[in-house]
């Protein structure tokens, strides 16, 4: 196992060192015992690679064996593991250890500040309104009439179509294509995301397929993130809408007119077909697929590779293709195994 | 439910208003009764958002409840629903309502005309032949010896390799990579499509894998469309061919030497492995996968998430992984459910 | 069946003609009999299209019927098929016919030499170190402090982030985004690959999701290839590592902290979730998915569309969702079919 520390200074900004008290304050941590008071910490590291100057982290029980051998100066973990830290290591206890870890790591490695700059190669159209402290990379294209809020970052080779609107603090990755779209604040699009192209709509005409005009838009509400090479088609008759705070991973497809609620999670390679409506706090695991024109209730959880052909009730846990409740799915597996072995 | 109308004037061209007669003529519609004669219509809108000045549309029985409450001035629908329109609303009856709707919507929102223009930043190679009324966007690259037909649009950052050929009326989206390819007329490539790269071919050599030369091309016949971020590898020994009129959605993979016939439909995230041959009018639903070196007969329909390991007969309906007839698949599901409940 | 020959001279370099002896030497082939001695061959062609001046190839028993009718001057094939070649055709026998074919094809169609060139539109940052014979295409962006080894090719519109390192002989395709990454020698990235962006990591905070800093890198060892539009996220706490010689096809997702060993094969649209560790010589077929935090042993084979939720032992063959041994999977299918027919 390699001992490469995270935060390679070639790629990441570094801050610190910080006292334990400063870290605890930043992350809302409870320090178990007086150990470590006044010590300075220089960074974060995984359990196996950390030294006394590092803060480490345990969340997954699977990695518990690494805890007893760690040389970390302090470890962030849940209350259940607090008494498992080896001698000389400070337990930083949190009911939300991953969140606490995240904040400590961000303290050591803050995002670089956004500074107003416009690469001379960028092509900016007419009547574009650009806010304060906006950074525009090489070969970016911004179409006529676009509005870009304060503190936005437009990556290299990004292509913003005419009249798109970006709220404050958006980050548009390299090679993104964005058109027919209105973005809230703090929307992040990762490299190669395609937002706003025509949906897959056509009618059968006398000489083959005829494309149906796709006259809607894409609305990405505040805090939405869309992963690398994911695709979100604009609506045909109404808008395709992604609710505030929703996180979409890489290589995900969202069809035209689909609506996702707030704080949904859509994991890599999943697909949501056209006109499907998904309420708040829904999780769609990797490679799952939802057909069009269905409804998924609040807090439903759709398992990996699930094939959803019908509405899903609020709070339901479904998996399988076609989708069924988790219990039924695993009971089916067991039944079939038993019958096959006879 | 929001009442945002389609066709946001920031993003879409508008035309009209039009009389009912003009609409009926454009779309081959039959007007039921004399109602609405002479009225002017301003645009299209979904049932729930339409007003008296709008034409709306019903195709899916699921949305029938919205019809009785619509305030639309006219609704395009099939004969079965013609007597369901509320008072004051004109039924525009068509045996192909979706096609009629498409044409009416296009009348109100025509595609912007293509005008000859070449962005000064575009890099055009030697011996390139460019037709009439060709539009070339910022940072586009056109390789030596390419031929671009009349009325083509080459999007921003598109990369056309040496000697590619585009027939008349092709539209190459932003960020497309196209090489080793011959395109017919009216081919549309959506943003980020990758056409013509090496197929996934390698032999096991003494020191690891050795790439096998990929010496074929990609042929996209007239009217083919390829969705955003989809990938079509060029052939190894023969060509990868997509037949005329075939529509490929987003994030689809087509392997080297594959051949798709005319007017096929390949929905998002489906994959066709190398050397597989697919006849005309085949539908491949979302996330389905076909292994290599198989044959799929004319008008076969392959269900969502289907895993096709063997040839599929003409006209067959298959689903499941491995693929089986629809009836068998759903009978299996029912059998297993019954046995598990015992 | 069309008779288009591979190696369209518009798209591919041509070399030759070559004598049979030269071909045999290049590919380690055994010439069965004295036939063909001194003949000159001009190129390669598939069985159905080859003429007497062509070398052809048979590997898949499925195409045996084409062998008896071929007009090829010579055919590369395995010992089992050596006596099946028609009269006048030379059998070029190899225990590794695909490898031999690959080398013969490469002899006729060598890769074009890489020549030192930097397109005037390319944007090169400060303190970049560029080796000998490096080719940099139009609109490429190379970030500050990057190091590019000898003989590398940087495609049009490629975006290399600050401080990335490329060993000798790497080929970065058009529209690639590469950041936070260290590449060995001869790494090939196909168009639109996204390497090094943030992984999909967030914690639940009081106001929604909070992104967890992704502080690792991507390490691509010698000879790795990554297909078009595939995505490899950088690690969060440790690195995402792809072992030497591993081949990744198009539209594949590799999550943060994942580790793949040497000479693995990951076929199109497969996905490997975060922190999963895969040993050497593992094959992951198309559209398979692996959840996070699991371990896959050496030489395991994971079937198409397989859903892997648990560790996989070395040498195991698994398929199905959830994954199970091949035998069990097909026995289950047979059992269910039998029970359904009652």
XYZ file of C-alpha atoms in Angstrom, chain C residues 15-21 23 35-44 51-56 72-75 90 92 108:
31
model
C 3.505 0.972 -47.177
C 4.615 -2.020 -49.249
C 4.348 -4.065 -51.338
C 6.019 -6.825 -49.362
C 7.062 -10.353 -50.112
C 5.549 -13.245 -48.220
C 8.897 -13.777 -46.546
C 5.448 -10.582 -43.861
C 3.279 -21.660 -52.439
C 3.454 -17.921 -52.765
C 7.214 -17.690 -52.463
C 8.370 -14.467 -54.052
C 4.857 -13.083 -54.566
C 4.328 -9.467 -53.662
C 1.437 -8.461 -51.452
C -0.059 -4.993 -51.487
C -2.280 -4.879 -48.447
C -4.738 -6.520 -46.128
C -7.907 -10.466 -54.063
C -4.694 -12.346 -54.918
C -2.602 -9.331 -53.905
C -4.068 -9.259 -50.382
C -3.385 -10.950 -47.101
C -6.505 -11.904 -45.207
C -7.108 -13.811 -51.043
C -3.512 -14.574 -51.946
C -2.751 -15.564 -48.364
C -4.689 -16.008 -45.155
C -1.289 -19.525 -49.007
C 0.002 -18.364 -43.011
C 1.152 -2.180 -44.507
